[in-house]
Amino acid sequence: MAVHAPTKRTHAPSRRTAGNQPAPGGPPGRLALRRLFSPRKLWRQARTTLKGGFVLLAVCIGLLALTQTLLVAQLFQHALDDLNTISRDSIPSVNAAQALAQYIEDIDAKAADYLATAGFTSQEPCAIPGIDIPGLTLTVHDCDDRTIAAEITLANQQLDLAAHNVTYPGERTAIERIELGLQVYLSDIRLMQYEYGLADSKTNPSDPHLVQAYASYQVAGITLHQAIFPPNTGEVSSVPTLSESDVPACVLDGRTIPGPSWPLGSLEENIGCLNSINRIQLDAAYADATTFLGISAAIILGSCLLLCGFLLLVFWRMVKVTHRVINPGLGLAALVGVIFCFGTILFAAHLAGPHGTFAQIAVDSYGSVYESAQLERDVTTANADESRWLIAVEFGDQESMARWQQDWLNDVKQVNDLLNTAFANQPHPEDAKNLKDIQANWDRFYQIDEQVRLAANNTANPNRVIDAERLSTGDSNTAVAAFTQAAEQLGTVNQGYYNQALTSTRDTLTRTILLSYLLFPLIGLAAVWGIAYRLKEF
């Protein structure tokens, strides 16, 4: 019987050909990657194999890094949007409205002095707003004439700035009404100047043309203080057609004026409502930013703790399994993650809170800028009320005398309240000196105003009005100019701090957003690479 040699047993060829096999130590192929990261297979391997567990951890780190990217970037983008609302959309219009109000009040004061100072023939130093002419001397009347022309130009410039920064509902309506009101007001001021030029005796209040000039000044005052077109005037535009249907309410001097009503008001009221609309949006953006940033800091803290904790846990697990401390990918991911997360948490916390960066920008620095502008506006209004009262005295207008006396008292209260607020809010060391100068010049103006009124009411003196006008256009205006200069200095100092904080915060927010889009994905990729690098050894 023949004995056959045992045959060599062979295995069936594998379906995985040599072409599908990854090169030793090389990266897996595309097909292998799809199989490796198949959700069903991944979950089965994660439960049954050590390698599968690490693959699942790598996927989780990648997802956490992606989530952290979107979360941190969007939170800081929200903060940047609020900052832009405050600095770009609201503040320029608030500043324009305040400057516009101050220019118009000073125009009205100078118009009153224009009528009352024809008898002043001496040349005095004259400073024209916006025009630097060293050593310029003019009569008070001619200086007032030049000042009115210059401030009309400056007022139009501020109105143009506001018109090019319309952002919120109601702003367009306010701008349109201010433009119309300014045209009506200035037409009556020019008529006043025309009638004054026709007067035979420019120092005689009974001259018919001077009487007509004063009447034109009063009509201009109605536009400025009461209504752009009062009811029953027969003007077609007394009931305006508004270009906006969603005009919001306006908060002015503690009063809330409904949206359909305030456009029917005076030039002053419409300027105040332009200010109010933007100030409300500024305050809302600040409130949203501080509230949101407080929540954001907590969210970023939690998400960073989760990501960094997961990275450190995987790093420790990998060291324990492989007995190798050095893992370039995981080590770098953990180090960068901890540092960047710690930095973003500190930055978010630094932005939020009553003493955070947003508070320094919107409350401390800009709050002082706003207060200094209000002080300038209110002292200018008080000075204008003094001039309006004096011209009423000259023309024997008892009703206007009583009105402007009461308005002056209201302005005095507003200035005193603002000074109390400003003294309580001194965020910077330079503020103390500027506020001291403001207070000293305010006290001086108040004392001179008492002298002005005593002189004007001295019926025993036939030149009582002229003497009072000399005090008003001389020492009183000098005190107001010194007050305004000190207030401008206060505003300039705080504007510098505001600009510095704004630029720094905006740059840091932009940089943090870009770094979030860059670093968190790199952290995830580095961690995944570090895990994959060690998985080759399994």
Coordinates of C-alpha atoms in Angstrom, one line a residue:
M1 CA 0.0 0.0 0.0
A2 CA 1.5 3.2 -1.1
V3 CA 2.0 5.9 1.5
H4 CA 1.3 9.4 0.3
A5 CA 3.3 12.2 1.6
P6 CA 1.3 14.6 3.7
T7 CA 0.2 17.5 1.7
K8 CA 1.0 21.1 2.8
R9 CA -2.1 22.8 4.1
T10 CA -2.6 26.2 2.6
H11 CA -4.9 29.1 3.7
A12 CA -7.3 30.7 1.5
P13 CA -6.0 34.0 0.3
S14 CA -7.2 37.0 2.3
R15 CA -9.5 39.5 0.7
R16 CA -7.2 42.2 1.9
T17 CA -4.6 42.5 -0.9
A18 CA -1.2 43.9 -0.5
G19 CA -2.4 47.1 -2.1
N20 CA -4.9 47.6 0.8
Q21 CA -2.3 47.0 3.5
P22 CA -0.9 50.1 5.1
A23 CA 2.8 50.4 4.9
P24 CA 4.5 49.5 8.2
G25 CA 4.5 52.5 10.4
G26 CA 2.7 54.5 7.7
P27 CA -0.7 56.2 7.9
P28 CA -3.8 54.1 7.4
G29 CA -5.5 54.3 4.0
R30 CA -8.8 56.0 3.4
L31 CA -10.8 52.8 3.5
A32 CA -9.2 51.8 6.7
L33 CA -10.0 55.2 8.2
R34 CA -13.6 54.8 7.3
R35 CA -13.7 51.4 8.9
L36 CA -11.8 52.6 11.9
F37 CA -14.2 55.5 12.6
S38 CA -17.4 53.6 11.7
P39 CA -19.8 54.5 14.6
R40 CA -21.0 51.0 15.1
K41 CA -17.6 49.4 14.9
L42 CA -16.1 52.2 17.1
W43 CA -18.7 51.6 19.8
R44 CA -18.1 47.8 19.7
Q45 CA -14.3 48.2 19.8
A46 CA -14.6 50.8 22.6
R47 CA -16.4 48.3 24.8
T48 CA -14.2 45.4 23.9
T49 CA -10.7 46.6 23.1
L50 CA -8.2 49.1 24.5
K51 CA -7.5 50.5 21.1
G52 CA -11.1 51.1 20.4
G53 CA -11.5 52.9 23.7
F54 CA -8.7 55.3 22.8
V55 CA -10.2 55.9 19.3
L56 CA -13.5 56.8 21.0
L57 CA -11.6 59.2 23.3
A58 CA -10.0 60.8 20.3
V59 CA -13.4 61.4 18.6
C60 CA -14.7 62.9 21.8
I61 CA -11.8 65.3 22.1
G62 CA -12.3 66.4 18.5
L63 CA -16.0 67.1 19.1
L64 CA -15.2 68.9 22.3
A65 CA -12.6 71.1 20.6
L66 CA -15.0 71.9 17.8
T67 CA -17.8 72.8 20.3
Q68 CA -15.4 74.9 22.3
T69 CA -14.3 76.8 19.1
L70 CA -17.9 77.8 18.2
L71 CA -18.9 78.5 21.8
V72 CA -16.0 80.8 22.8
A73 CA -15.9 82.6 19.4
Q74 CA -19.7 83.3 19.5
L75 CA -19.7 84.5 23.1
F76 CA -16.9 86.9 22.4
Q77 CA -18.4 88.0 19.1
H78 CA -21.6 88.9 21.0
A79 CA -19.5 91.0 23.4
L80 CA -17.8 92.7 20.4
D81 CA -21.2 93.4 18.8
D82 CA -22.3 95.1 22.0
L83 CA -19.1 97.1 22.1
N84 CA -19.6 98.3 18.5
T85 CA -23.2 99.2 19.4
I86 CA -21.9 101.4 22.2
S87 CA -18.9 103.0 20.4
R88 CA -19.9 103.1 16.8
D89 CA -23.7 103.3 16.7
S90 CA -24.8 105.2 19.8
I91 CA -22.0 107.4 21.2
P92 CA -21.3 109.4 18.0
S93 CA -25.0 110.4 17.7
V94 CA -25.2 111.2 21.4
N95 CA -22.1 113.5 21.1
A96 CA -23.5 115.1 18.0
A97 CA -26.9 115.8 19.7
Q98 CA -25.2 117.3 22.8
A99 CA -22.9 119.5 20.7
L100 CA -25.8 120.6 18.5
A101 CA -27.9 121.6 21.5
Q102 CA -25.0 123.6 22.9
Y103 CA -24.4 125.5 19.6
I104 CA -28.0 126.4 19.2
E105 CA -28.3 127.6 22.8
D106 CA -25.3 129.8 22.3
I107 CA -26.6 131.1 19.0
D108 CA -29.7 132.1 20.8
A109 CA -27.7 133.8 23.6
K110 CA -25.6 135.7 21.1
A111 CA -28.7 136.7 19.1
A112 CA -30.1 138.3 22.3
D113 CA -26.7 140.1 22.9
Y114 CA -26.7 141.1 19.3
L115 CA -29.8 143.2 19.8
A116 CA -28.8 144.7 23.1
T117 CA -25.1 145.8 22.5
A118 CA -25.3 148.3 19.7
G119 CA -24.2 151.0 22.2
F120 CA -20.9 149.2 23.0
T121 CA -18.3 150.8 20.8
S122 CA -15.1 149.7 22.4
Q123 CA -13.0 146.9 20.8
E124 CA -12.8 143.8 23.0
P125 CA -10.9 140.4 22.5
C126 CA -13.2 138.1 20.4
A127 CA -12.9 134.3 20.2
I128 CA -14.8 132.9 17.3
P129 CA -15.8 129.2 17.8
G130 CA -14.0 126.9 15.4
I131 CA -11.8 129.7 14.0
D132 CA -8.4 130.6 15.4
I133 CA -7.6 134.3 14.8
P134 CA -4.9 135.4 17.3
G135 CA -5.4 138.9 18.7
L136 CA -8.8 139.4 17.1
T137 CA -10.6 142.4 18.6
L138 CA -14.2 143.5 17.7
T139 CA -17.1 145.3 19.3
V140 CA -19.4 142.9 21.3
H141 CA -22.1 143.4 18.7
D142 CA -19.7 142.5 15.8
C143 CA -18.2 139.6 17.7
D144 CA -21.7 138.2 18.3
D145 CA -22.5 138.5 14.6
R146 CA -19.4 136.6 13.7
T147 CA -20.0 134.0 16.4
I148 CA -23.6 133.4 15.2
A149 CA -22.4 132.7 11.7
A150 CA -19.6 130.4 12.9
E151 CA -21.9 128.4 15.2
I152 CA -24.5 128.0 12.5
T153 CA -21.8 126.2 10.4
L154 CA -20.7 124.1 13.4
A155 CA -24.3 123.2 14.2
N156 CA -24.9 122.0 10.6
Q157 CA -21.7 119.9 10.8
Q158 CA -23.0 118.1 13.9
L159 CA -26.3 117.6 12.3
D160 CA -24.6 116.1 9.3
L161 CA -22.6 113.8 11.5
A162 CA -25.8 112.6 13.2
A163 CA -27.5 112.2 9.8
H164 CA -24.7 109.9 8.6
N165 CA -25.0 107.7 11.7
V166 CA -28.7 106.9 11.7
T167 CA -29.0 103.4 13.2
Y168 CA -32.1 103.1 15.3
P169 CA -35.9 103.7 14.8
G170 CA -36.8 107.3 15.4
E171 CA -33.4 108.7 14.5
R172 CA -34.4 109.5 10.9
T173 CA -37.5 111.3 12.2
A174 CA -35.6 113.3 14.7
I175 CA -33.0 114.3 12.1
E176 CA -35.7 115.4 9.6
R177 CA -37.5 117.5 12.3
I178 CA -34.2 119.0 13.5
E179 CA -33.3 120.0 9.9
L180 CA -36.7 121.6 9.4
G181 CA -36.6 123.3 12.8
L182 CA -33.2 124.7 12.3
Q183 CA -34.2 126.2 8.9
V184 CA -37.3 127.8 10.5
Y185 CA -35.3 129.1 13.5
L186 CA -32.5 130.5 11.5
S187 CA -34.8 132.2 9.0
D188 CA -36.3 134.2 12.0
I189 CA -32.8 135.0 13.4
R190 CA -31.8 136.3 9.9
L191 CA -35.0 138.3 9.8
M192 CA -34.1 139.7 13.2
Q193 CA -30.7 140.8 11.9
Y194 CA -32.3 142.3 8.8
E195 CA -34.8 144.4 10.9
Y196 CA -32.0 145.4 13.2
G197 CA -30.0 146.7 10.2
L198 CA -33.0 148.9 9.2
A199 CA -33.4 150.6 12.6
D200 CA -32.6 154.3 12.7
S201 CA -31.7 154.2 16.4
K202 CA -30.2 150.9 17.3
T203 CA -30.1 151.8 21.0
N204 CA -33.8 152.8 21.2
P205 CA -36.1 149.9 22.1
S206 CA -39.0 151.9 20.8
D207 CA -37.6 152.0 17.2
P208 CA -40.2 150.2 15.0
H209 CA -37.5 148.1 13.3
L210 CA -36.0 147.2 16.7
V211 CA -39.4 146.2 17.9
Q212 CA -39.9 144.1 14.8
A213 CA -36.4 142.6 15.3
Y214 CA -37.3 141.6 18.9
A215 CA -40.6 140.1 17.6
S216 CA -38.6 138.0 15.1
Y217 CA -36.3 136.9 17.9
Q218 CA -39.4 135.8 20.0
V219 CA -40.8 133.9 17.0
A220 CA -37.5 132.1 16.7
G221 CA -37.7 131.3 20.4
I222 CA -41.1 129.7 19.8
T223 CA -39.5 127.3 17.3
L224 CA -36.6 126.6 19.7
H225 CA -38.6 126.2 22.9
Q226 CA -42.2 125.3 22.1
A227 CA -42.9 123.9 18.7
I228 CA -41.4 124.0 15.2
F229 CA -44.8 124.9 13.8
P230 CA -47.2 125.8 16.6
P231 CA -50.9 124.9 16.1
N232 CA -53.2 127.4 14.4
T233 CA -50.3 129.0 12.5
G234 CA -51.7 128.1 9.2
E235 CA -48.4 126.4 8.2
V236 CA -48.9 123.3 6.0
S237 CA -46.1 121.4 8.0
S238 CA -47.7 122.0 11.4
V239 CA -48.7 118.3 11.3
P240 CA -45.7 116.6 9.9
T241 CA -45.7 113.5 7.7
L242 CA -43.3 111.1 9.4
S243 CA -41.0 108.9 7.2
E244 CA -41.0 106.3 10.0
S245 CA -44.0 104.4 11.3
D246 CA -42.2 102.9 14.3
V247 CA -41.1 106.1 16.1
P248 CA -40.3 105.1 19.7
A249 CA -41.1 107.0 22.9
C250 CA -38.6 109.5 24.1
V251 CA -37.4 110.0 27.7
L252 CA -36.6 113.7 28.2
D253 CA -36.0 115.4 31.6
G254 CA -37.6 112.5 33.4
R255 CA -40.7 112.6 31.1
T256 CA -41.6 109.9 28.7
I257 CA -43.0 111.4 25.5
P258 CA -44.9 109.0 23.2
G259 CA -43.5 108.4 19.7
P260 CA -46.2 110.2 17.8
S261 CA -46.0 113.3 20.0
W262 CA -42.4 114.4 20.3
P263 CA -41.8 115.1 16.6
L264 CA -44.6 117.7 17.0
G265 CA -42.5 119.5 19.7
S266 CA -39.8 122.1 19.6
L267 CA -36.4 122.1 18.1
E268 CA -34.9 121.6 21.6
E269 CA -37.2 118.7 22.2
N270 CA -36.3 116.9 19.0
I271 CA -32.6 117.4 19.6
G272 CA -33.1 116.0 23.1
C273 CA -35.0 113.0 21.7
L274 CA -32.2 112.3 19.2
N275 CA -29.9 112.2 22.2
S276 CA -32.4 110.0 24.2
I277 CA -32.9 107.4 21.5
N278 CA -29.2 106.8 21.2
R279 CA -28.6 107.0 25.0
I280 CA -31.3 104.4 25.6
Q281 CA -29.6 102.0 23.0
L282 CA -26.2 102.7 24.6
D283 CA -27.5 101.8 28.1
A284 CA -29.3 98.8 26.8
A285 CA -26.1 97.5 25.0
Y286 CA -24.1 98.0 28.2
A287 CA -26.7 96.2 30.3
D288 CA -26.8 93.4 27.8
A289 CA -23.0 93.2 27.7
T290 CA -22.5 93.1 31.4
T291 CA -25.3 90.5 32.0
F292 CA -24.2 88.3 29.1
L293 CA -20.5 88.5 29.9
G294 CA -21.2 87.3 33.5
I295 CA -23.1 84.3 32.1
S296 CA -20.4 83.9 29.4
A297 CA -17.6 83.7 31.9
A298 CA -19.4 80.9 33.7
I299 CA -20.1 79.0 30.5
I300 CA -16.5 79.4 29.3
L301 CA -15.3 78.2 32.7
G302 CA -17.4 75.1 32.6
S303 CA -16.6 74.2 29.0
C304 CA -12.9 74.9 29.4
L305 CA -12.8 72.7 32.5
L306 CA -14.5 69.9 30.6
L307 CA -12.1 70.1 27.6
C308 CA -8.9 70.5 29.7
G309 CA -10.0 67.9 32.2
F310 CA -10.7 65.5 29.3
L311 CA -7.3 66.2 27.7
L312 CA -5.5 65.6 31.0
L313 CA -7.5 62.4 31.7
V314 CA -6.7 61.0 28.3
F315 CA -3.0 62.0 28.7
W316 CA -2.8 60.3 32.1
R317 CA -4.6 57.2 30.7
M318 CA -2.2 57.0 27.8
V319 CA 0.8 57.3 30.1
K320 CA -0.6 54.6 32.3
V321 CA -1.2 52.2 29.5
T322 CA 1.9 52.8 27.4
H323 CA 4.3 53.6 30.3
R324 CA 5.6 56.6 28.3
V325 CA 5.4 60.1 29.7
I326 CA 6.3 61.9 26.5
N327 CA 3.5 62.3 24.0
P328 CA 4.1 65.3 21.8
G329 CA 0.5 65.6 20.5
L330 CA -1.4 65.1 23.7
G331 CA 1.2 67.0 25.8
L332 CA 1.0 70.0 23.5
A333 CA -2.8 69.9 23.3
A334 CA -3.1 69.8 27.1
L335 CA -0.6 72.6 27.6
V336 CA -2.0 75.0 25.0
G337 CA -5.6 74.1 26.1
V338 CA -4.9 74.9 29.7
I339 CA -3.1 78.2 28.9
F340 CA -5.6 79.4 26.4
C341 CA -8.6 78.4 28.4
F342 CA -7.2 80.1 31.5
G343 CA -6.6 83.2 29.4
T344 CA -10.1 83.3 27.9
I345 CA -11.7 82.8 31.4
L346 CA -9.7 85.7 32.9
F347 CA -10.5 87.9 29.9
A348 CA -14.3 87.2 30.1
A349 CA -14.3 87.8 33.8
H350 CA -12.3 91.0 33.3
L351 CA -14.8 92.3 30.8
A352 CA -17.8 91.7 33.1
G353 CA -18.9 93.1 36.4
P354 CA -19.5 96.6 37.8
H355 CA -15.7 97.3 37.7
G356 CA -15.0 95.4 34.5
T357 CA -13.7 96.8 31.2
F358 CA -17.2 97.5 29.8
A359 CA -18.0 99.5 33.0
Q360 CA -14.8 101.4 32.6
I361 CA -15.6 102.2 29.0
A362 CA -19.4 103.0 29.2
V363 CA -19.8 104.2 32.8
D364 CA -16.5 105.5 34.1
S365 CA -14.7 107.1 31.1
Y366 CA -17.6 107.8 28.8
G367 CA -19.9 108.6 31.7
S368 CA -17.5 111.5 32.6
V369 CA -17.3 112.6 28.9
Y370 CA -21.1 112.7 28.8
E371 CA -21.3 114.6 32.1
S372 CA -18.8 117.1 30.9
A373 CA -20.8 117.7 27.7
Q374 CA -24.0 118.1 29.7
L375 CA -22.3 120.6 32.0
E376 CA -21.1 122.6 29.0
R377 CA -24.6 122.5 27.5
D378 CA -26.4 123.4 30.7
V379 CA -24.1 126.3 31.6
T380 CA -24.5 127.6 28.0
T381 CA -28.3 127.4 28.5
A382 CA -28.0 129.2 31.8
N383 CA -26.0 131.9 30.2
A384 CA -28.5 132.1 27.3
D385 CA -31.3 132.5 29.8
E386 CA -29.4 135.4 31.4
S387 CA -29.1 137.0 28.0
R388 CA -32.8 136.3 27.1
W389 CA -33.9 137.7 30.5
L390 CA -31.9 140.9 29.9
I391 CA -33.3 141.5 26.4
A392 CA -36.8 141.0 27.8
V393 CA -35.9 143.6 30.5
E394 CA -34.8 146.0 27.8
F395 CA -38.0 145.7 25.8
G396 CA -40.2 145.7 29.0
D397 CA -41.5 142.1 28.3
Q398 CA -42.6 141.1 31.8
E399 CA -43.9 137.7 30.7
S400 CA -40.6 136.7 29.1
M401 CA -38.7 138.1 32.1
A402 CA -40.6 135.7 34.5
R403 CA -40.1 132.8 32.1
W404 CA -36.4 133.2 31.6
Q405 CA -35.9 133.8 35.3
Q406 CA -37.5 130.5 36.1
D407 CA -35.6 128.7 33.4
W408 CA -32.4 130.0 34.8
L409 CA -33.3 128.6 38.2
N410 CA -34.0 125.2 36.6
D411 CA -30.6 125.3 34.8
V412 CA -28.8 126.2 38.1
K413 CA -30.4 123.1 39.7
Q414 CA -29.4 120.9 36.8
V415 CA -25.8 122.1 36.9
N416 CA -25.6 121.6 40.6
D417 CA -27.0 118.1 40.3
L418 CA -24.5 117.3 37.5
L419 CA -21.6 118.7 39.6
N420 CA -22.6 116.5 42.5
T421 CA -22.7 113.4 40.2
A422 CA -19.4 114.4 38.7
F423 CA -17.7 114.8 42.0
A424 CA -19.0 111.4 43.1
N425 CA -17.7 109.8 39.9
Q426 CA -13.9 110.6 39.5
P427 CA -12.4 107.5 37.9
H428 CA -9.1 109.2 37.0
P429 CA -6.7 111.2 39.0
E430 CA -6.8 114.3 36.6
D431 CA -10.6 114.7 37.3
A432 CA -10.2 116.3 40.7
K433 CA -8.4 119.4 39.4
N434 CA -10.7 119.8 36.4
L435 CA -13.8 119.5 38.6
K436 CA -12.3 122.0 41.1
D437 CA -11.8 124.5 38.2
I438 CA -15.3 123.8 37.0
Q439 CA -16.8 124.5 40.4
A440 CA -14.8 127.7 40.9
N441 CA -15.9 129.1 37.6
W442 CA -19.5 128.1 38.2
D443 CA -19.5 129.9 41.6
R444 CA -18.0 132.9 39.9
F445 CA -20.7 132.9 37.2
Y446 CA -23.5 132.5 39.8
Q447 CA -22.2 135.5 41.7
I448 CA -21.8 137.6 38.6
D449 CA -25.4 136.7 37.5
E450 CA -26.6 138.1 40.8
Q451 CA -24.8 141.3 40.1
V452 CA -26.3 141.4 36.6
R453 CA -29.8 141.1 37.9
L454 CA -29.2 143.6 40.7
A455 CA -27.9 146.1 38.1
A456 CA -30.8 145.5 35.7
N457 CA -33.4 145.9 38.4
N458 CA -31.9 149.2 39.8
T459 CA -34.6 151.5 38.5
A460 CA -32.7 154.5 40.0
N461 CA -30.0 154.0 37.3
P462 CA -31.0 155.3 33.9
N463 CA -28.3 153.1 32.3
R464 CA -29.2 150.0 34.3
V465 CA -29.7 147.7 31.3
I466 CA -26.5 148.9 29.6
D467 CA -24.6 148.3 32.8
A468 CA -26.1 144.9 33.3
E469 CA -25.3 144.0 29.6
R470 CA -21.7 145.0 30.2
L471 CA -21.5 142.6 33.1
S472 CA -23.3 139.9 31.2
T473 CA -21.2 140.1 28.0
G474 CA -18.0 140.8 29.9
D475 CA -17.3 139.1 33.2
S476 CA -20.2 136.7 33.0
N477 CA -19.3 135.4 29.6
T478 CA -15.6 135.2 30.7
A479 CA -16.7 132.9 33.6
V480 CA -18.8 130.8 31.3
A481 CA -15.8 130.5 28.9
A482 CA -13.5 129.4 31.7
F483 CA -16.2 126.9 32.9
T484 CA -16.5 125.5 29.4
Q485 CA -12.8 125.2 29.0
A486 CA -12.4 123.3 32.2
A487 CA -15.4 121.1 31.3
E488 CA -13.8 120.4 27.9
Q489 CA -10.5 119.5 29.6
L490 CA -12.4 117.1 31.8
G491 CA -14.0 115.6 28.8
T492 CA -10.8 115.4 26.8
V493 CA -9.0 113.5 29.6
N494 CA -11.8 111.0 30.0
Q495 CA -12.1 110.7 26.2
G496 CA -8.4 109.7 26.1
Y497 CA -9.0 107.0 28.7
Y498 CA -12.2 105.9 26.8
N499 CA -10.3 105.7 23.5
Q500 CA -7.5 103.7 25.1
A501 CA -9.8 101.2 26.8
L502 CA -12.0 100.9 23.7
T503 CA -9.1 100.2 21.3
S504 CA -7.5 97.8 23.7
T505 CA -10.7 95.9 24.4
R506 CA -11.8 95.8 20.7
D507 CA -8.4 94.5 19.6
T508 CA -8.3 91.9 22.4
L509 CA -11.8 90.7 21.5
T510 CA -11.0 90.4 17.8
R511 CA -7.7 88.6 18.6
T512 CA -9.4 86.2 21.0
I513 CA -12.1 85.4 18.5
L514 CA -9.5 84.6 15.8
L515 CA -7.4 82.6 18.2
S516 CA -10.5 80.6 19.2
Y517 CA -11.1 79.6 15.6
L518 CA -7.4 78.7 15.3
L519 CA -6.2 77.2 18.5
F520 CA -9.1 75.0 19.6
P521 CA -9.2 73.1 16.3
L522 CA -5.4 72.7 16.5
I523 CA -5.8 71.5 20.1
G524 CA -8.2 68.8 18.9
L525 CA -6.0 67.8 16.0
A526 CA -2.9 67.6 18.1
A527 CA -4.7 65.4 20.7
V528 CA -6.1 63.1 18.0
W529 CA -2.6 62.9 16.3
G530 CA -1.0 62.1 19.7
I531 CA -3.5 59.3 20.3
A532 CA -3.1 57.9 16.8
Y533 CA 0.7 58.1 17.1
R534 CA 0.6 55.7 20.1
L535 CA -2.2 53.5 18.6
K536 CA 0.3 52.2 16.1
E537 CA 2.0 50.4 19.0
F538 CA -1.1 48.4 20.0

